[in-house]
Amino acid sequence: MASRISELVLDCRDPQRLATFWCAVLDFVVLHTDEDGSVEIGPREGFGGLQPTLILSPTTDPRVAKLPLHIDVNATDRDQDAELERLLALGARPVDIGQTGEESWHCLADPEGNEFCLLRARLS
């Protein structure tokens, strides 16, 4: 028996705004909103599926450094260039984290500046 990742929690200033962004990026839906303003988003089939849910938890604490963990995404129905255009239109922005330009991925940030990478499509 083993454990699996069921939820990822991201502290943020505006959970609703990030929920809208990440739902569009991942084709997720809002599963639950707590009284404290936390928003849980996940696959349409709900909690417990193959993908973890994402909990966007409100905080007023200032972010002082790069997150020690970031999300990687892959397009599921288009090539990387088309997906990059879509993500930029949703509000992602390119970020420079020291890449050389030879990488096979794109470094981006969500509307609150949280870094994530758009990878080239992977087989299997």
PDB file of C-alpha atoms in Angstrom:
ATOM      1  CA  MET A   1       0.000   0.000   0.000  1.00  0.00           C
ATOM      2  CA  ALA A   2       1.224   3.523  -0.734  1.00  0.00           C
ATOM      3  CA  SER A   3       0.077   7.102  -0.489  1.00  0.00           C
ATOM      4  CA  ARG A   4      -0.709   9.381  -3.393  1.00  0.00           C
ATOM      5  CA  ILE A   5      -0.875  13.123  -3.785  1.00  0.00           C
ATOM      6  CA  SER A   6      -4.541  14.037  -3.372  1.00  0.00           C
ATOM      7  CA  GLU A   7      -4.349  17.828  -3.027  1.00  0.00           C
ATOM      8  CA  LEU A   8      -1.880  20.612  -3.655  1.00  0.00           C
ATOM      9  CA  VAL A   9      -2.344  23.748  -1.547  1.00  0.00           C
ATOM     10  CA  LEU A  10      -1.290  27.149  -2.851  1.00  0.00           C
ATOM     11  CA  ASP A  11      -1.414  30.227  -0.625  1.00  0.00           C
ATOM     12  CA  CYS A  12      -2.593  33.246  -2.592  1.00  0.00           C
ATOM     13  CA  ARG A  13      -4.045  36.719  -2.247  1.00  0.00           C
ATOM     14  CA  ASP A  14      -7.100  36.182  -4.471  1.00  0.00           C
ATOM     15  CA  PRO A  15      -8.337  32.561  -4.491  1.00  0.00           C
ATOM     16  CA  GLN A  16     -11.300  33.315  -6.768  1.00  0.00           C
ATOM     17  CA  ARG A  17      -9.076  34.925  -9.407  1.00  0.00           C
ATOM     18  CA  LEU A  18      -6.612  32.044  -9.348  1.00  0.00           C
ATOM     19  CA  ALA A  19      -9.453  29.506  -9.363  1.00  0.00           C
ATOM     20  CA  THR A  20     -10.749  31.067 -12.567  1.00  0.00           C
ATOM     21  CA  PHE A  21      -7.271  30.992 -14.132  1.00  0.00           C
ATOM     22  CA  TRP A  22      -6.352  27.439 -13.114  1.00  0.00           C
ATOM     23  CA  CYS A  23      -9.816  26.059 -13.964  1.00  0.00           C
ATOM     24  CA  ALA A  24      -9.354  27.399 -17.494  1.00  0.00           C
ATOM     25  CA  VAL A  25      -5.772  26.102 -17.748  1.00  0.00           C
ATOM     26  CA  LEU A  26      -6.560  22.597 -16.459  1.00  0.00           C
ATOM     27  CA  ASP A  27     -10.224  22.253 -17.508  1.00  0.00           C
ATOM     28  CA  PHE A  28     -11.069  21.933 -13.800  1.00  0.00           C
ATOM     29  CA  VAL A  29     -14.196  23.064 -11.983  1.00  0.00           C
ATOM     30  CA  VAL A  30     -14.737  24.600  -8.563  1.00  0.00           C
ATOM     31  CA  LEU A  31     -15.473  21.722  -6.204  1.00  0.00           C
ATOM     32  CA  HIS A  32     -15.850  23.599  -2.938  1.00  0.00           C
ATOM     33  CA  THR A  33     -15.508  27.054  -1.405  1.00  0.00           C
ATOM     34  CA  ASP A  34     -14.842  27.320   2.340  1.00  0.00           C
ATOM     35  CA  GLU A  35     -16.058  30.046   4.666  1.00  0.00           C
ATOM     36  CA  ASP A  36     -12.450  31.229   5.029  1.00  0.00           C
ATOM     37  CA  GLY A  37     -12.347  31.934   1.267  1.00  0.00           C
ATOM     38  CA  SER A  38     -10.356  28.857   0.257  1.00  0.00           C
ATOM     39  CA  VAL A  39     -11.382  27.451  -3.097  1.00  0.00           C
ATOM     40  CA  GLU A  40     -10.859  23.819  -4.088  1.00  0.00           C
ATOM     41  CA  ILE A  41     -10.741  23.098  -7.799  1.00  0.00           C
ATOM     42  CA  GLY A  42     -10.380  19.755  -9.483  1.00  0.00           C
ATOM     43  CA  PRO A  43     -11.377  17.437 -12.300  1.00  0.00           C
ATOM     44  CA  ARG A  44     -15.033  17.346 -13.294  1.00  0.00           C
ATOM     45  CA  GLU A  45     -15.392  13.884 -11.738  1.00  0.00           C
ATOM     46  CA  GLY A  46     -14.476  15.407  -8.376  1.00  0.00           C
ATOM     47  CA  PHE A  47     -12.096  14.523  -5.590  1.00  0.00           C
ATOM     48  CA  GLY A  48     -10.415  11.140  -5.554  1.00  0.00           C
ATOM     49  CA  GLY A  49      -9.687  10.740  -9.252  1.00  0.00           C
ATOM     50  CA  LEU A  50      -6.349  10.323 -10.956  1.00  0.00           C
ATOM     51  CA  GLN A  51      -5.463  14.019 -10.672  1.00  0.00           C
ATOM     52  CA  PRO A  52      -4.978  15.859  -7.391  1.00  0.00           C
ATOM     53  CA  THR A  53      -7.190  18.793  -6.575  1.00  0.00           C
ATOM     54  CA  LEU A  54      -5.773  22.279  -6.085  1.00  0.00           C
ATOM     55  CA  ILE A  55      -6.714  24.232  -2.974  1.00  0.00           C
ATOM     56  CA  LEU A  56      -6.238  27.976  -3.262  1.00  0.00           C
ATOM     57  CA  SER A  57      -5.919  29.255   0.272  1.00  0.00           C
ATOM     58  CA  PRO A  58      -6.174  32.965   1.078  1.00  0.00           C
ATOM     59  CA  THR A  59      -3.271  34.678   2.800  1.00  0.00           C
ATOM     60  CA  THR A  60      -2.207  38.238   3.414  1.00  0.00           C
ATOM     61  CA  ASP A  61       1.392  37.215   4.067  1.00  0.00           C
ATOM     62  CA  PRO A  62       3.746  38.715   1.477  1.00  0.00           C
ATOM     63  CA  ARG A  63       5.574  36.281  -0.752  1.00  0.00           C
ATOM     64  CA  VAL A  64       9.267  36.782  -0.129  1.00  0.00           C
ATOM     65  CA  ALA A  65      10.866  34.242  -2.464  1.00  0.00           C
ATOM     66  CA  LYS A  66      10.317  31.902  -5.355  1.00  0.00           C
ATOM     67  CA  LEU A  67       8.021  29.010  -4.458  1.00  0.00           C
ATOM     68  CA  PRO A  68       9.981  25.851  -3.635  1.00  0.00           C
ATOM     69  CA  LEU A  69       7.505  23.812  -5.696  1.00  0.00           C
ATOM     70  CA  HIS A  70       6.016  24.600  -9.071  1.00  0.00           C
ATOM     71  CA  ILE A  71       3.459  23.036 -11.376  1.00  0.00           C
ATOM     72  CA  ASP A  72       4.312  21.607 -14.809  1.00  0.00           C
ATOM     73  CA  VAL A  73       1.550  21.345 -17.401  1.00  0.00           C
ATOM     74  CA  ASN A  74       1.242  19.618 -20.777  1.00  0.00           C
ATOM     75  CA  ALA A  75      -1.216  20.361 -23.548  1.00  0.00           C
ATOM     76  CA  THR A  76      -3.684  17.525 -24.053  1.00  0.00           C
ATOM     77  CA  ASP A  77      -5.222  18.459 -27.389  1.00  0.00           C
ATOM     78  CA  ARG A  78      -2.862  20.859 -29.169  1.00  0.00           C
ATOM     79  CA  ASP A  79       0.824  21.456 -29.737  1.00  0.00           C
ATOM     80  CA  GLN A  80       3.006  23.387 -27.316  1.00  0.00           C
ATOM     81  CA  ASP A  81       2.995  26.623 -29.343  1.00  0.00           C
ATOM     82  CA  ALA A  82      -0.804  26.700 -29.545  1.00  0.00           C
ATOM     83  CA  GLU A  83      -1.064  25.951 -25.825  1.00  0.00           C
ATOM     84  CA  LEU A  84       1.411  28.735 -25.043  1.00  0.00           C
ATOM     85  CA  GLU A  85      -0.785  31.202 -26.942  1.00  0.00           C
ATOM     86  CA  ARG A  86      -3.854  29.984 -25.034  1.00  0.00           C
ATOM     87  CA  LEU A  87      -2.149  30.288 -21.637  1.00  0.00           C
ATOM     88  CA  LEU A  88      -0.908  33.797 -22.413  1.00  0.00           C
ATOM     89  CA  ALA A  89      -4.435  34.799 -23.458  1.00  0.00           C
ATOM     90  CA  LEU A  90      -5.732  33.462 -20.114  1.00  0.00           C
ATOM     91  CA  GLY A  91      -3.365  35.751 -18.198  1.00  0.00           C
ATOM     92  CA  ALA A  92      -0.127  33.796 -17.855  1.00  0.00           C
ATOM     93  CA  ARG A  93       3.051  35.734 -18.524  1.00  0.00           C
ATOM     94  CA  PRO A  94       6.564  34.631 -19.452  1.00  0.00           C
ATOM     95  CA  VAL A  95       9.141  34.725 -16.665  1.00  0.00           C
ATOM     96  CA  ASP A  96      12.904  34.594 -16.762  1.00  0.00           C
ATOM     97  CA  ILE A  97      14.358  32.243 -14.205  1.00  0.00           C
ATOM     98  CA  GLY A  98      17.729  31.976 -15.902  1.00  0.00           C
ATOM     99  CA  GLN A  99      16.820  29.759 -18.803  1.00  0.00           C
ATOM    100  CA  THR A 100      19.207  29.631 -21.777  1.00  0.00           C
ATOM    101  CA  GLY A 101      16.643  29.583 -24.568  1.00  0.00           C
ATOM    102  CA  GLU A 102      17.515  25.990 -25.425  1.00  0.00           C
ATOM    103  CA  GLU A 103      14.947  24.467 -23.057  1.00  0.00           C
ATOM    104  CA  SER A 104      12.080  22.382 -24.400  1.00  0.00           C
ATOM    105  CA  TRP A 105       9.679  24.109 -21.974  1.00  0.00           C
ATOM    106  CA  HIS A 106       8.340  27.610 -21.368  1.00  0.00           C
ATOM    107  CA  CYS A 107       8.573  29.260 -17.945  1.00  0.00           C
ATOM    108  CA  LEU A 108       5.414  31.179 -17.103  1.00  0.00           C
ATOM    109  CA  ALA A 109       3.714  32.780 -14.119  1.00  0.00           C
ATOM    110  CA  ASP A 110       0.055  32.757 -13.157  1.00  0.00           C
ATOM    111  CA  PRO A 111      -1.771  36.050 -12.390  1.00  0.00           C
ATOM    112  CA  GLU A 112      -0.211  36.166  -8.889  1.00  0.00           C
ATOM    113  CA  GLY A 113       3.313  35.465 -10.111  1.00  0.00           C
ATOM    114  CA  ASN A 114       3.505  31.760  -9.194  1.00  0.00           C
ATOM    115  CA  GLU A 115       5.888  30.089 -11.616  1.00  0.00           C
ATOM    116  CA  PHE A 116       4.844  27.093 -13.678  1.00  0.00           C
ATOM    117  CA  CYS A 117       6.212  25.418 -16.799  1.00  0.00           C
ATOM    118  CA  LEU A 118       4.561  24.427 -20.035  1.00  0.00           C
ATOM    119  CA  LEU A 119       6.281  21.246 -21.161  1.00  0.00           C
ATOM    120  CA  ARG A 120       6.398  19.717 -24.576  1.00  0.00           C
ATOM    121  CA  ALA A 121       3.746  16.987 -24.966  1.00  0.00           C
ATOM    122  CA  ARG A 122       4.808  13.656 -23.513  1.00  0.00           C
ATOM    123  CA  LEU A 123       3.887  10.290 -24.914  1.00  0.00           C
ATOM    124  CA  SER A 124       2.295   8.007 -22.327  1.00  0.00           C
TER     125      SER A 124
END
